[in-house]
């Protein structure tokens, strides 16, 4: 078995190779999406860092999320663009492991960060008098740091474990990046115990933050319904709606992909789901938060007015 372990030294990422006539179009589409994703999220980072009106804990977490999304999409899309442009779809075993580590790292960090953002909304709506104490700058740093640390632990916990298993052929991955489920299907021998361990660990990672989010929004809804005025309820809910949309998009696809056995992996539909949460979701976040947030739009307007002075 130790000899077989070294047999597979590289993997073949099929991605969208079956769409041979659309490689140029796909390259243009994904390049546009990637550039818009990086530009949109970078703009939010700049706005929150420079505008005095966006210095609350909510925007601290939004800036962290935007920086995270830049890294998250950069793990997969540049390599996909390279494959579409050159037609070379091979990735070394170490390169595959590195990509899986960073994808898990950013994904796990986002899971925890979304839970921290839900706690921020809970404190702002349910505990407004204690909000400055509950979400002080030190607490915000601790929550963000804990999210990043969780990402490191998940990446280090899964990646070396998976790539210590024997791969003795075939080496074809029906995905455009090295995702856990399709890579596990290439492991030689019985991997049911390994698969169970990964599912349990992933379920713990996803369901615990998701449970905290549900608990926070349960309390938030109770508090909102107690507000006597309709305008007050609408204003309170508007501060949470953007976060709820992002949570639904991210956790919906993550639960579909990871909380199930590898035997149920469908190479025809699952890459499309992975495409949605790995490529599409990062570009939706700045759109959702900017279009639905008057303070962000006002900050953008102020920045444009400073950068491009009005002609007299």
Coordinates of C-alpha atoms in Angstrom, one line a residue:
X1 CA 0.0 0.0 0.0
X2 CA 2.9 2.4 0.7
X3 CA 4.1 1.8 -2.9
X4 CA 0.6 2.5 -4.2
X5 CA 0.4 5.7 -2.3
X6 CA 3.0 7.4 -4.5
X7 CA 1.5 6.2 -7.8
X8 CA -0.8 9.2 -8.3
X9 CA 1.4 12.3 -8.4
X10 CA -1.0 14.6 -10.2
X11 CA -4.8 15.0 -10.8
X12 CA -6.8 15.9 -13.8
X13 CA -9.5 18.6 -13.2
X14 CA -12.2 18.0 -15.8
X15 CA -14.1 21.2 -14.9
X16 CA -15.9 22.4 -18.0
X17 CA -13.8 20.4 -20.5
X18 CA -17.0 18.8 -21.9
X19 CA -18.0 22.3 -23.2
X20 CA -15.1 22.4 -25.8
X21 CA -16.8 25.0 -28.0
X22 CA -17.4 27.4 -25.2
X23 CA -14.0 27.6 -23.6
X24 CA -13.4 31.1 -24.8
X25 CA -16.8 32.3 -23.7
X26 CA -16.4 30.7 -20.3
X27 CA -13.0 32.3 -19.9
X28 CA -14.5 35.7 -20.6
X29 CA -17.4 35.2 -18.3
X30 CA -15.3 33.9 -15.3
X31 CA -12.7 36.6 -15.9
X32 CA -15.3 39.3 -15.7
X33 CA -16.9 37.7 -12.6
X34 CA -13.5 37.5 -10.9
X35 CA -12.5 41.0 -11.7
X36 CA -15.9 42.4 -10.5
X37 CA -15.6 40.2 -7.3
X38 CA -12.2 41.5 -6.4
X39 CA -13.1 45.1 -7.3
X40 CA -16.4 45.1 -5.4
X41 CA -15.0 43.5 -2.3
X42 CA -11.9 45.7 -2.4
X43 CA -14.1 48.8 -2.7
X44 CA -15.9 47.8 0.5
X45 CA -12.6 47.3 2.3
X46 CA -11.5 50.7 1.2
X47 CA -14.8 52.4 2.1
X48 CA -15.0 50.9 5.6
X49 CA -11.3 51.7 6.2
X50 CA -11.5 55.3 5.2
X51 CA -15.0 56.6 5.9
X52 CA -15.6 57.8 9.5
X53 CA -19.3 56.9 9.3
X54 CA -18.6 53.2 8.8
X55 CA -16.6 52.5 12.0
X56 CA -19.2 50.5 13.8
X57 CA -18.7 46.7 14.6
X58 CA -21.1 45.8 11.8
X59 CA -18.9 47.4 9.2
X60 CA -15.7 46.0 10.8
X61 CA -17.1 42.5 10.2
X62 CA -18.3 43.5 6.7
X63 CA -14.7 44.6 5.8
X64 CA -13.4 41.3 7.2
X65 CA -15.9 39.4 5.1
X66 CA -15.0 41.3 2.0
X67 CA -11.3 40.7 2.5
X68 CA -12.0 37.0 3.1
X69 CA -14.1 36.8 -0.1
X70 CA -11.2 38.1 -2.2
X71 CA -9.0 35.3 -0.9
X72 CA -11.9 32.7 -1.2
X73 CA -12.5 33.3 -4.9
X74 CA -8.8 33.6 -5.6
X75 CA -8.2 30.1 -4.5
X76 CA -10.2 28.6 -7.4
X77 CA -10.9 31.1 -10.2
X78 CA -7.4 32.0 -11.4
X79 CA -6.6 28.3 -11.8
X80 CA -9.9 27.7 -13.6
X81 CA -9.0 30.6 -16.0
X82 CA -5.6 29.1 -16.6
X83 CA -7.2 25.8 -17.5
X84 CA -9.8 27.4 -19.8
X85 CA -7.1 29.5 -21.6
X86 CA -4.4 26.8 -22.0
X87 CA -6.4 23.6 -22.0
X88 CA -4.0 22.1 -19.5
X89 CA -6.0 20.7 -16.6
X90 CA -3.4 18.9 -14.6
X91 CA -2.6 19.8 -11.0
X92 CA 0.1 18.3 -8.9
X93 CA -0.8 16.3 -5.8
X94 CA 0.8 18.9 -3.6
X95 CA -0.9 21.7 -5.5
X96 CA -4.2 20.0 -5.1
X97 CA -3.6 19.7 -1.3
X98 CA -2.6 23.3 -1.1
X99 CA -5.8 24.4 -3.0
X100 CA -8.0 22.2 -0.7
X101 CA -6.3 23.7 2.4
X102 CA -7.0 27.3 1.4
X103 CA -10.5 26.6 0.2
X104 CA -11.3 24.9 3.5
X105 CA -9.5 27.7 5.4
X106 CA -11.5 30.5 3.8
X107 CA -14.8 28.5 3.8
X108 CA -14.5 27.6 7.5
X109 CA -13.5 31.2 8.4
X110 CA -16.6 32.5 6.6
X111 CA -18.8 30.0 8.5
X112 CA -17.6 31.4 11.8
X113 CA -17.5 35.0 10.7
X114 CA -21.2 34.9 9.6
X115 CA -22.0 33.7 13.1
X116 CA -20.1 36.6 14.6
X117 CA -22.0 39.0 12.3
X118 CA -25.3 37.4 13.5
X119 CA -24.2 38.0 17.1
X120 CA -23.4 41.6 16.2
X121 CA -27.0 42.1 14.9
X122 CA -28.4 40.4 18.0
X123 CA -26.4 42.7 20.3
X124 CA -27.4 45.8 18.3
X125 CA -31.2 45.0 18.3
X126 CA -31.8 43.1 21.5
X127 CA -29.2 44.7 23.8
X128 CA -28.8 48.3 22.4
X129 CA -27.7 49.8 25.8
X130 CA -25.0 47.2 26.2
X131 CA -24.0 47.1 22.6
X132 CA -20.8 49.2 22.9
X133 CA -19.7 46.9 25.7
X134 CA -20.7 43.6 24.1
X135 CA -19.1 44.5 20.8
X136 CA -16.1 46.6 21.8
X137 CA -13.2 46.9 19.4
X138 CA -11.3 44.3 21.4
X139 CA -14.2 41.9 21.3
X140 CA -14.5 42.4 17.5
X141 CA -10.9 41.6 17.1
X142 CA -11.2 38.5 19.2
X143 CA -14.2 37.2 17.3
X144 CA -12.6 37.8 13.9
X145 CA -9.3 36.2 15.1
X146 CA -11.2 33.2 16.4
X147 CA -12.9 32.8 13.0
X148 CA -9.5 32.9 11.2
X149 CA -8.1 30.5 13.7
X150 CA -11.0 28.1 13.2
X151 CA -10.3 28.2 9.4
X152 CA -6.6 27.3 10.0
X153 CA -7.6 24.3 12.3
X154 CA -10.1 23.0 9.7
X155 CA -7.7 23.3 6.8
X156 CA -4.9 21.6 8.8
X157 CA -7.3 19.0 10.2
X158 CA -8.8 17.8 6.9
X159 CA -6.1 18.3 4.2
X160 CA -3.1 16.3 5.6
X161 CA -5.6 13.6 6.7
X162 CA -7.1 13.2 3.3
X163 CA -3.8 13.3 1.4
X164 CA -2.2 10.8 3.8
X165 CA -4.7 8.2 2.3
X166 CA -3.5 6.1 -0.7
X167 CA -4.3 7.3 -4.2
X168 CA -3.5 4.6 -6.7
X169 CA -5.7 5.6 -9.7
X170 CA -7.7 6.8 -11.4
X171 CA -6.7 10.5 -11.0
X172 CA -9.7 12.3 -12.7
X173 CA -11.6 14.8 -10.6
X174 CA -15.0 15.8 -12.1
X175 CA -14.6 19.3 -10.7
X176 CA -12.9 22.6 -11.6
X177 CA -11.0 22.6 -8.2
X178 CA -9.9 20.1 -5.6
X179 CA -13.0 19.6 -3.4
X180 CA -13.2 17.1 -0.6
X181 CA -16.0 14.8 -2.0
X182 CA -14.6 14.1 -5.5
X183 CA -11.1 13.8 -4.2
X184 CA -12.3 11.2 -1.6
X185 CA -13.8 9.1 -4.4
X186 CA -10.2 8.6 -5.8
X187 CA -8.9 7.1 -2.6
X188 CA -8.1 3.4 -2.8
X189 CA -9.8 0.9 -0.5
X190 CA -12.6 1.3 2.0
X191 CA -12.9 4.9 3.1
X192 CA -16.2 4.7 5.0
X193 CA -14.6 5.4 8.3
X194 CA -12.6 8.3 6.9
X195 CA -15.7 9.6 5.2
X196 CA -17.7 9.4 8.4
X197 CA -15.0 11.3 10.3
X198 CA -15.0 14.1 7.7
X199 CA -18.8 14.3 7.6
X200 CA -19.0 14.6 11.4
X201 CA -16.2 17.2 11.5
X202 CA -17.8 19.2 8.7
X203 CA -21.2 18.9 10.2
X204 CA -19.9 20.2 13.5
X205 CA -18.2 23.1 11.7
X206 CA -21.2 24.1 9.7
X207 CA -24.1 23.3 12.0
X208 CA -22.6 24.9 15.2
X209 CA -22.3 28.4 13.7
X210 CA -25.5 27.9 11.8
X211 CA -27.2 27.0 15.1
X212 CA -25.8 30.2 16.7
X213 CA -27.1 32.2 13.7
X214 CA -30.6 30.7 14.1
X215 CA -30.6 31.3 17.8
X216 CA -29.5 35.0 17.3
X217 CA -32.2 35.6 14.7
X218 CA -34.8 33.9 16.8
X219 CA -34.2 36.4 19.6
X220 CA -34.0 39.2 17.0
X221 CA -37.4 38.3 15.5
X222 CA -39.0 38.2 19.0
X223 CA -37.5 41.7 19.8
X224 CA -38.6 43.1 16.4
X225 CA -42.2 42.0 16.8
X226 CA -42.3 43.7 20.2
X227 CA -41.5 47.1 18.6
X228 CA -44.8 49.0 18.5
X229 CA -44.4 51.0 15.3
X230 CA -44.3 49.5 11.9
X231 CA -41.5 51.9 10.8
X232 CA -39.4 50.8 13.8
X233 CA -39.9 47.1 12.9
X234 CA -39.0 47.8 9.3
X235 CA -35.9 49.7 10.2
X236 CA -34.7 47.0 12.6
X237 CA -35.3 44.2 10.1
X238 CA -33.6 46.1 7.3
X239 CA -30.3 46.0 9.2
X240 CA -30.5 42.2 9.2
X241 CA -31.9 41.4 5.7
X242 CA -28.6 41.6 3.9
X243 CA -26.9 39.3 6.3
X244 CA -29.8 36.9 6.1
X245 CA -29.6 36.7 2.3
X246 CA -25.8 36.0 2.5
X247 CA -26.3 33.3 5.2
X248 CA -29.0 31.6 3.1
X249 CA -26.9 31.5 0.0
X250 CA -23.7 30.3 1.7
X251 CA -25.1 27.8 4.2
X252 CA -27.7 26.4 1.7
X253 CA -25.1 25.3 -0.8
X254 CA -22.6 24.3 1.8
X255 CA -25.1 22.0 3.6
X256 CA -26.1 20.5 0.2
X257 CA -22.5 19.7 -0.7
X258 CA -20.9 18.6 2.5
X259 CA -23.5 17.0 4.8
X260 CA -23.9 13.8 2.8
X261 CA -21.9 10.7 1.9
X262 CA -19.6 10.7 -1.1
X263 CA -21.7 8.0 -2.8
X264 CA -24.4 10.6 -3.4
X265 CA -22.0 12.9 -5.2
X266 CA -23.4 13.7 -8.7
X267 CA -20.7 14.8 -11.2
X268 CA -23.4 16.3 -13.5
X269 CA -25.0 18.7 -11.0
X270 CA -22.6 19.1 -8.1
X271 CA -20.0 21.1 -10.0
X272 CA -22.7 23.7 -10.8
X273 CA -23.6 23.9 -7.1
X274 CA -19.9 24.3 -6.3
X275 CA -19.6 27.0 -9.0
X276 CA -22.4 28.9 -7.3
X277 CA -20.9 29.1 -3.8
X278 CA -17.2 29.2 -4.9
X279 CA -17.6 31.8 -7.7
X280 CA -21.0 33.4 -7.7
X281 CA -21.6 34.0 -4.0
X282 CA -18.4 36.1 -3.5
X283 CA -19.6 38.6 -6.2
X284 CA -23.1 38.8 -4.7
X285 CA -22.0 39.8 -1.3
X286 CA -20.8 43.4 -2.2
X287 CA -23.9 43.8 -4.4
X288 CA -26.2 42.7 -1.6
X289 CA -24.6 44.8 1.1
X290 CA -24.1 47.9 -1.0
X291 CA -27.5 48.0 -2.7
X292 CA -29.4 47.3 0.5
X293 CA -27.4 49.6 2.8
X294 CA -27.9 53.3 2.7
X295 CA -24.8 54.0 4.8
X296 CA -22.6 52.2 2.3
X297 CA -24.2 54.0 -0.6
X298 CA -23.7 57.3 1.1
X299 CA -20.1 56.5 1.9
X300 CA -19.5 55.6 -1.8
X301 CA -21.1 58.8 -2.9
X302 CA -18.8 60.8 -0.5
X303 CA -15.8 59.0 -1.8
X304 CA -16.6 59.7 -5.4
X305 CA -17.2 63.4 -4.6
X306 CA -13.8 63.6 -2.9
X307 CA -12.0 61.7 -5.7
X308 CA -13.8 63.4 -8.6
X309 CA -14.4 67.1 -7.7
X310 CA -17.5 68.6 -9.2
X311 CA -16.8 70.9 -12.1
X312 CA -17.6 74.5 -11.6

